[in-house]
C-alpha cells in the first residue's frame, strides 16, 4: 500500500478514539445537571444519535438510532424531565471557549429561521425567514457564535418571540412561555447573550454582525460600555457623523474618497482561496471614548458594503478587515449545524422543548468541532484540513454499528400502528368540530 494512503487509513481510524474521548468529556461536563440517572443516559443517547447519518433527526428517528423501543424517553427528555437547559448552555459555552480559545477570536451574532406549518409552534408567525429568503411561516432565533482560527461553534441562542405572541397571554401560556417574558427585539436578544458571555468570563476583542444589528444604537452603546470593539455592517442609507457638524449617508461618504484611499486586502480564507477586496477606512466623529470609524468594502464589480467600527484603543486596518470577514463564518456554522446535527429538524411546539432540543444539537456540533480540532495534527501536506462534515462521515463509516433487522422491523410496525391511531383520532376530532359548528 502507498505510504500516504497508509497514513490516511491510520488517521481515519484515529477518529473513533478521538470522538469518543471528546464525547465523554462533553457529556461528563453536563452530567451533574441531571438529578436522575435516566435523563442523563437519555441525553447521552440523544446527542450520540444526532451525530449519526439520519436523514431526519426528530425524536422518532433519534430513538430508533439509539436502540430505544419507543420515542417516549426522548420526548420526555425534551418536555418533562427535570433539568435546566440554560445551565447546560453555560456549560456548552465554557467548553467551546476553552477548546477554541485564541487571541483573535470574535463573537458573531446572527439569526436564522426555521420553517414551520400551523400557528401553534412557539414564536411562529409569517415573517422574513433568511433560510427561505422571503416572508414565510417560521420561527426565528438569534444565535451567538464563537469564531477563532482554531474553529467555530454556536455558544448561545434566543428564540425571537414576536409582539403578536407577547400581547396574547393565553397563547403564550399554551406554548409554555414564561409569564415574565417581555417582547425583545433581535438586537436586544443579542445584548442578552453578549452580557451573559462577558459575565461568564468570555474575553474577546470584537463582536461582528450584519445590518440588522449594526443599525441598533443600543447594541453599539452596550458594546462600548463593555469595552468590546465592534465591526457591524450597516445599510448604505445609514447616517454617520463624519465631522463635528456634518451628518451624512455612508454611501455619500464613499464619493469623497480618491482611488489612493483604497487598499487591497484579504479578509480571510474562503473555499477558493483568500478573499481579496478593496478597503477604505474613514474616521467618524463621536464625543465618547475610543475610536470610531467607517470601513468600506468594494468588490470586483464595484458593489460596496459598509461597516461601523469602534475600538477602545487604536487598531490597525488589517484587524478590522479580519473581523469584518469573520462574520460569514456564522452562516457556514448554521449550514453545518442544520446539515450535520439537525438543528432545524425538531418537532417541538413549546418553549421548553425548543430550548432543550437546540442546546442538545449545539452540544453535538461542539463534539464534532472539538474532535476535528483534536485531529488537526493528522492532516498531511497532500490533503486539505479535516472538516466537521468529514469528521462526522468518518465517525459513522468506521465506528457506527447498524441496527439489526429485528429492531428495524419493530420500529416499522410501531410507526405504522402509531400513525394509524393518530389518523383515526384526527378524523374523529375533525368530525366533532364539524358537528359542533352545525349545532
Coordinates of C-alpha atoms in Angstrom, one line a residue:
X1 CA 0.0 0.0 0.0
X2 CA 1.2 3.5 -0.8
X3 CA 2.8 5.2 2.3
X4 CA 0.5 8.3 2.0
X5 CA -2.6 6.0 1.8
X6 CA -1.4 4.1 4.9
X7 CA -1.1 7.4 6.8
X8 CA -4.6 8.3 5.7
X9 CA -6.0 5.0 6.9
X10 CA -4.3 5.3 10.2
X11 CA -5.6 8.9 10.6
X12 CA -9.1 7.8 9.7
X13 CA -9.1 5.1 12.4
X14 CA -7.9 7.6 15.0
X15 CA -11.2 9.4 14.5
X16 CA -13.1 6.9 16.7
X17 CA -11.0 7.2 19.8
X18 CA -10.7 11.0 19.5
X19 CA -14.5 11.3 19.0
X20 CA -15.2 9.0 22.0
X21 CA -12.8 11.0 24.2
X22 CA -14.3 14.3 23.2
X23 CA -17.9 13.0 23.5
X24 CA -17.2 11.6 27.0
X25 CA -15.6 14.9 28.1
X26 CA -18.6 16.9 26.8
X27 CA -21.2 14.7 28.4
X28 CA -19.2 14.5 31.7
X29 CA -19.3 18.3 31.9
X30 CA -23.1 18.4 31.8
X31 CA -23.7 15.1 33.8
X32 CA -24.3 16.9 37.1
X33 CA -27.1 19.0 35.5
X34 CA -29.5 15.9 35.6
X35 CA -30.8 14.9 39.0
X36 CA -31.6 11.4 37.9
X37 CA -29.7 8.7 36.0
X38 CA -32.3 8.0 33.4
X39 CA -32.5 11.5 31.8
X40 CA -28.7 11.7 31.9
X41 CA -28.3 8.5 30.0
X42 CA -31.1 9.5 27.5
X43 CA -29.3 12.8 26.9
X44 CA -26.1 10.8 26.0
X45 CA -28.2 8.7 23.6
X46 CA -29.8 11.8 22.2
X47 CA -26.5 13.6 21.4
X48 CA -24.9 10.5 20.1
X49 CA -27.9 9.9 17.7
X50 CA -27.6 13.5 16.5
X51 CA -24.1 12.6 15.2
X52 CA -25.4 9.8 13.0
X53 CA -26.2 10.0 9.3
X54 CA -30.0 10.0 9.7
X55 CA -32.0 11.8 7.0
X56 CA -34.3 13.4 9.7
X57 CA -33.5 13.9 13.3
X58 CA -36.6 14.1 15.4
X59 CA -37.4 12.0 18.4
X60 CA -38.8 9.1 16.4
X61 CA -35.7 8.7 14.3
X62 CA -33.2 9.5 17.1
X63 CA -34.8 6.9 19.4
X64 CA -34.6 4.3 16.7
X65 CA -31.0 5.1 16.0
X66 CA -30.2 4.9 19.7
X67 CA -31.7 1.5 20.1
X68 CA -34.8 2.5 22.1
X69 CA -38.0 0.6 21.7
X70 CA -40.2 3.8 21.7
X71 CA -39.6 7.6 21.3
X72 CA -41.2 8.3 24.7
X73 CA -38.0 8.5 26.6
X74 CA -36.5 11.2 24.3
X75 CA -39.8 13.0 24.1
X76 CA -39.9 13.1 27.9
X77 CA -36.3 14.4 28.0
X78 CA -37.5 17.4 25.9
X79 CA -40.8 18.0 27.7
X80 CA -41.0 16.8 31.3
X81 CA -37.6 15.6 32.6
X82 CA -36.1 17.8 35.4
X83 CA -33.0 19.7 34.0
X84 CA -32.2 23.3 33.2
X85 CA -31.3 23.8 29.5
X86 CA -29.8 27.3 30.3
X87 CA -27.3 25.8 32.8
X88 CA -26.3 23.3 30.2
X89 CA -26.0 26.2 27.7
X90 CA -23.5 27.9 30.1
X91 CA -21.5 24.6 30.2
X92 CA -21.5 24.4 26.4
X93 CA -20.2 28.0 26.2
X94 CA -17.3 27.3 28.5
X95 CA -16.5 24.1 26.7
X96 CA -16.3 25.8 23.3
X97 CA -14.4 28.8 24.5
X98 CA -11.9 26.7 26.4
X99 CA -11.4 24.4 23.5
X100 CA -11.2 27.1 20.7
X101 CA -9.6 29.9 22.7
X102 CA -7.4 32.2 20.6
X103 CA -6.3 35.9 20.9
X104 CA -8.0 36.6 17.5
X105 CA -11.4 35.1 18.5
X106 CA -14.6 37.1 17.9
X107 CA -18.2 36.8 18.8
X108 CA -20.5 36.7 15.8
X109 CA -24.3 37.5 16.1
X110 CA -26.8 36.3 13.5
X111 CA -30.3 35.0 13.2
X112 CA -31.6 32.0 11.3
X113 CA -35.1 30.8 10.5
X114 CA -37.0 27.5 10.9
X115 CA -39.8 26.9 8.5
X116 CA -43.0 25.7 10.3
X117 CA -46.6 24.9 9.5
X118 CA -49.6 26.0 11.5
X119 CA -49.8 28.6 14.3
X120 CA -49.1 26.6 17.5
X121 CA -45.3 26.3 17.5
X122 CA -43.8 28.8 19.9
X123 CA -43.0 32.1 18.3
X124 CA -44.2 31.1 14.9
X125 CA -45.7 33.7 12.5
X126 CA -45.4 34.9 8.9
X127 CA -42.1 36.8 9.0
X128 CA -39.0 37.2 7.0
X129 CA -37.0 34.0 7.1
X130 CA -33.4 34.1 5.9
X131 CA -33.4 30.4 5.3
X132 CA -36.1 30.8 2.6
X133 CA -35.1 34.3 1.6
X134 CA -38.6 35.6 1.8
X135 CA -41.6 36.0 4.2
X136 CA -42.7 32.6 5.3
X137 CA -44.5 31.0 8.3
X138 CA -41.5 30.4 10.5
X139 CA -39.7 30.7 13.8
X140 CA -36.7 32.9 14.0
X141 CA -33.9 32.7 16.6
X142 CA -30.8 34.8 17.3
X143 CA -27.6 32.9 17.8
X144 CA -24.2 33.8 19.2
X145 CA -21.1 32.0 17.7
X146 CA -17.5 31.9 18.9
X147 CA -15.2 32.1 15.9
X148 CA -11.5 31.7 16.2
X149 CA -8.7 30.5 13.9
X150 CA -9.0 27.1 15.7
X151 CA -12.6 26.6 14.7
X152 CA -16.1 27.9 15.4
X153 CA -19.3 26.8 17.1
X154 CA -22.6 28.1 18.4
X155 CA -22.5 29.0 22.1
X156 CA -25.9 30.6 22.8
X157 CA -29.3 31.2 21.4
X158 CA -32.5 33.2 22.0
X159 CA -35.9 32.5 20.4
X160 CA -37.4 35.6 18.9
X161 CA -41.0 35.9 20.3
X162 CA -43.0 38.4 18.1
X163 CA -45.3 41.0 19.6
X164 CA -48.3 39.0 18.2
X165 CA -47.4 36.5 20.8
X166 CA -46.3 38.6 23.8
X167 CA -49.6 40.5 23.7
X168 CA -51.6 37.2 23.8
X169 CA -51.3 35.8 27.3
X170 CA -53.4 32.7 26.6
X171 CA -51.4 31.8 23.5
X172 CA -48.1 32.2 25.5
X173 CA -49.4 30.1 28.3
X174 CA -50.4 27.3 25.9
X175 CA -46.9 27.3 24.4
X176 CA -45.2 27.3 27.8
X177 CA -43.7 30.7 27.5
X178 CA -42.7 32.1 31.0
X179 CA -45.2 34.7 32.2
X180 CA -42.3 37.1 32.9
X181 CA -41.1 37.2 29.3
X182 CA -41.5 40.5 27.6
X183 CA -41.1 41.4 23.9
X184 CA -37.4 41.9 22.9
X185 CA -36.0 43.0 19.6
X186 CA -33.4 40.8 17.9
X187 CA -30.6 43.2 18.8
X188 CA -31.8 43.2 22.4
X189 CA -31.6 39.4 22.4
X190 CA -28.0 39.7 21.1
X191 CA -27.2 42.1 24.0
X192 CA -28.6 39.5 26.5
X193 CA -26.3 36.8 25.1
X194 CA -23.2 39.0 25.0
X195 CA -23.9 40.2 28.6
X196 CA -24.1 36.5 29.6
X197 CA -20.9 35.6 27.9
X198 CA -19.0 38.5 29.4
X199 CA -20.4 37.7 32.9
X200 CA -19.2 34.1 32.4
X201 CA -15.6 35.3 31.7
X202 CA -15.5 35.1 27.9
X203 CA -12.9 37.5 26.7
X204 CA -12.9 38.6 23.1
X205 CA -11.7 41.8 21.4
X206 CA -14.5 42.2 18.9
X207 CA -18.2 41.5 18.0
X208 CA -19.4 41.5 14.5
X209 CA -22.9 41.2 13.0
X210 CA -25.0 42.2 9.9
X211 CA -27.0 45.3 9.1
X212 CA -30.0 44.3 11.4
X213 CA -27.7 44.7 14.4
X214 CA -25.3 47.4 13.1
X215 CA -28.2 49.9 12.9
X216 CA -29.2 49.5 16.5
X217 CA -27.7 52.3 18.7
X218 CA -28.4 50.4 22.0
X219 CA -26.3 47.4 20.9
X220 CA -23.4 49.7 19.9
X221 CA -23.7 51.6 23.1
X222 CA -23.7 48.4 25.2
X223 CA -20.6 47.1 23.5
X224 CA -18.8 50.3 24.2
X225 CA -19.8 50.1 27.8
X226 CA -18.3 46.6 28.0
X227 CA -15.1 47.8 26.2
X228 CA -15.6 45.3 23.3
X229 CA -14.7 46.6 19.9
X230 CA -17.2 46.1 17.0
X231 CA -17.3 45.9 13.3
X232 CA -21.0 46.0 12.5
X233 CA -22.4 46.1 8.9
X234 CA -24.8 49.0 8.2
X235 CA -27.0 49.8 5.2
X236 CA -25.9 52.2 2.6
X237 CA -28.6 54.7 3.7
X238 CA -27.2 54.7 7.3
X239 CA -26.2 58.1 8.6
X240 CA -22.8 58.7 10.4
X241 CA -21.4 61.9 11.9
X242 CA -18.5 62.3 9.5
X243 CA -17.4 65.7 11.1
X244 CA -18.4 67.6 14.2
X245 CA -21.1 69.4 12.2
X246 CA -21.9 67.2 9.2
X247 CA -24.0 64.0 9.4
X248 CA -24.1 62.1 6.1
X249 CA -25.2 58.9 4.5
X250 CA -22.4 56.4 4.4
X251 CA -22.7 55.8 0.6
X252 CA -22.2 59.5 0.0
X253 CA -19.0 59.4 2.1
X254 CA -17.5 56.9 -0.4
X255 CA -17.8 59.5 -3.2
X256 CA -15.4 61.8 -1.3
X257 CA -12.6 59.3 -1.5
X258 CA -9.9 59.2 -4.1
X259 CA -8.5 56.0 -5.6
X260 CA -5.5 56.3 -3.3
X261 CA -7.7 55.8 -0.3
X262 CA -8.4 52.1 -1.3
X263 CA -6.2 49.2 -0.2
X264 CA -6.3 45.6 -1.5
X265 CA -6.5 43.2 1.5
X266 CA -7.7 39.7 2.3
X267 CA -10.4 39.3 4.9
X268 CA -9.6 35.6 5.4
X269 CA -9.5 32.3 3.5
X270 CA -12.5 31.0 1.6
X271 CA -13.4 27.8 -0.2
X272 CA -11.5 29.1 -3.3
X273 CA -8.6 30.8 -1.6
X274 CA -8.0 34.2 0.1
X275 CA -11.0 36.6 -0.2
X276 CA -9.5 39.8 -1.5
X277 CA -11.4 43.1 -1.6
X278 CA -10.6 46.8 -1.8
X279 CA -11.0 48.6 1.5
X280 CA -11.2 52.2 2.6
X281 CA -11.1 53.4 6.1
X282 CA -12.7 56.8 7.3
X283 CA -12.7 58.3 10.7
X284 CA -16.1 59.5 12.0
X285 CA -16.8 61.8 14.9
X286 CA -18.1 60.9 18.3
X287 CA -17.6 62.7 21.7
X288 CA -17.3 59.4 23.6
X289 CA -14.1 57.5 24.4
X290 CA -12.4 55.1 21.9
X291 CA -12.0 55.4 18.2
X292 CA -15.0 55.5 15.8
X293 CA -14.6 54.8 12.1
X294 CA -16.4 53.7 8.9
X295 CA -15.0 50.8 7.0
X296 CA -16.0 50.4 3.3
X297 CA -15.5 47.2 1.2
X298 CA -15.6 47.2 -2.6
X299 CA -15.7 44.0 -4.6
X300 CA -14.5 43.4 -8.2
X301 CA -17.9 44.5 -9.6
X302 CA -17.8 47.8 -7.7
X303 CA -20.5 46.9 -5.2
X304 CA -20.0 48.4 -1.8
X305 CA -20.6 47.3 1.8
X306 CA -20.3 49.5 4.9
X307 CA -19.3 48.8 8.5
X308 CA -19.4 50.9 11.6
X309 CA -16.4 50.3 13.7
X310 CA -15.3 51.1 17.3
X311 CA -12.2 50.1 19.2
X312 CA -11.3 51.2 22.8
X313 CA -7.7 51.5 21.6
X314 CA -6.1 52.1 18.2
X315 CA -6.3 49.1 16.0
X316 CA -4.8 48.5 12.5
X317 CA -6.9 48.3 9.4
X318 CA -5.9 44.7 9.0
X319 CA -7.6 43.8 12.3
X320 CA -10.9 45.4 11.3
X321 CA -10.8 43.7 7.9
X322 CA -10.2 40.4 9.5
X323 CA -13.1 40.9 11.9
X324 CA -15.4 42.0 9.1
X325 CA -14.5 38.9 7.2
X326 CA -15.3 36.6 10.1
X327 CA -19.0 37.5 10.0
X328 CA -19.5 34.9 7.2
X329 CA -18.4 32.1 9.5
X330 CA -21.7 32.1 11.3
X331 CA -23.6 31.4 8.0
X332 CA -21.3 28.4 7.4
X333 CA -21.9 27.3 11.0
X334 CA -25.6 27.4 10.6
X335 CA -25.3 25.2 7.4
X336 CA -23.2 22.7 9.3
X337 CA -25.5 22.7 12.4
X338 CA -28.6 22.1 10.2
X339 CA -27.0 19.7 7.8
X340 CA -24.8 17.7 10.2
X341 CA -26.7 17.6 13.6
X342 CA -30.2 18.5 12.6
X343 CA -30.6 21.9 14.3
X344 CA -33.7 22.6 12.3
X345 CA -35.2 19.2 12.3
X346 CA -37.0 19.3 15.6
X347 CA -40.8 18.7 16.0
X348 CA -41.2 20.8 19.2
X349 CA -44.0 23.2 19.8
X350 CA -43.5 24.5 23.2
X351 CA -40.9 26.8 24.8
X352 CA -39.1 24.2 27.0
X353 CA -38.8 21.6 24.2
X354 CA -37.4 24.1 21.7
X355 CA -34.7 25.3 24.1
X356 CA -33.8 21.8 25.1
X357 CA -33.5 20.4 21.6
X358 CA -31.4 23.3 20.3
X359 CA -28.9 23.1 23.2
X360 CA -28.5 19.4 22.6
X361 CA -27.9 19.9 18.9
X362 CA -25.4 22.6 19.8
X363 CA -23.6 20.1 22.1
X364 CA -23.4 17.6 19.2
X365 CA -21.9 20.4 17.0
X366 CA -19.4 21.1 19.7
X367 CA -18.4 17.4 19.8
X368 CA -17.7 17.4 16.1
X369 CA -15.9 20.8 16.2
X370 CA -13.6 19.8 19.1
X371 CA -13.0 16.3 17.6
X372 CA -12.0 18.0 14.3
X373 CA -9.6 20.2 16.2
X374 CA -8.1 17.2 18.1
X375 CA -7.4 15.5 14.8
X376 CA -5.9 18.5 13.1
X377 CA -2.3 17.1 13.5
X378 CA -3.2 14.1 11.4
X379 CA -3.6 16.2 8.2
X380 CA -0.8 15.7 5.7
X381 CA 0.5 18.1 3.1
X382 CA -1.3 16.1 0.4
X383 CA -4.8 16.9 1.9
X384 CA -6.9 19.8 3.0
X385 CA -7.7 20.1 6.7
X386 CA -10.3 17.8 8.1
X387 CA -13.8 19.4 8.1
X388 CA -16.6 18.9 10.6
X389 CA -18.7 17.2 7.9
X390 CA -15.8 14.8 7.0
X391 CA -15.3 14.1 10.7
X392 CA -18.9 13.0 11.1
X393 CA -18.7 11.0 7.9
X394 CA -15.7 9.1 9.2
X395 CA -17.3 8.5 12.6
X396 CA -20.3 6.9 11.0
X397 CA -18.5 5.0 8.4
X398 CA -15.9 3.5 10.7
X399 CA -17.5 3.3 14.1
X400 CA -21.3 3.2 13.8
X401 CA -22.9 -0.3 14.1
X402 CA -26.1 -0.5 12.1
X403 CA -29.2 -1.9 13.9
X404 CA -30.3 -5.5 13.5
X405 CA -33.2 -6.4 11.2
X406 CA -35.5 -7.2 14.1
X407 CA -35.0 -3.7 15.6
X408 CA -35.8 -2.2 12.2
X409 CA -39.0 -4.3 11.8
X410 CA -40.2 -3.5 15.3
X411 CA -39.9 0.2 14.6
X412 CA -41.6 -0.1 11.2
X413 CA -44.6 -1.8 13.0
X414 CA -44.7 0.8 15.7
X415 CA -44.6 3.7 13.4
X416 CA -47.3 2.4 11.1
X417 CA -49.6 1.5 14.1
X418 CA -49.0 4.9 15.8
X419 CA -49.7 6.7 12.5
X420 CA -53.0 4.7 12.0
X421 CA -54.1 5.6 15.6
X422 CA -53.2 9.3 15.0
X423 CA -55.1 9.4 11.7
X424 CA -58.2 7.9 13.3
X425 CA -58.0 10.4 16.2
X426 CA -57.6 13.3 13.8
X427 CA -60.6 12.3 11.7
X428 CA -62.7 11.9 14.8
X429 CA -61.7 15.3 16.2
X430 CA -62.5 16.9 12.8
X431 CA -65.9 15.3 12.7
X432 CA -66.7 16.5 16.2
X433 CA -65.6 20.1 15.3
X434 CA -67.9 20.0 12.2
X435 CA -70.8 18.8 14.4
X436 CA -70.2 21.5 17.0
X437 CA -70.3 24.2 14.3
X438 CA -73.6 22.8 12.8
X439 CA -75.3 22.8 16.2

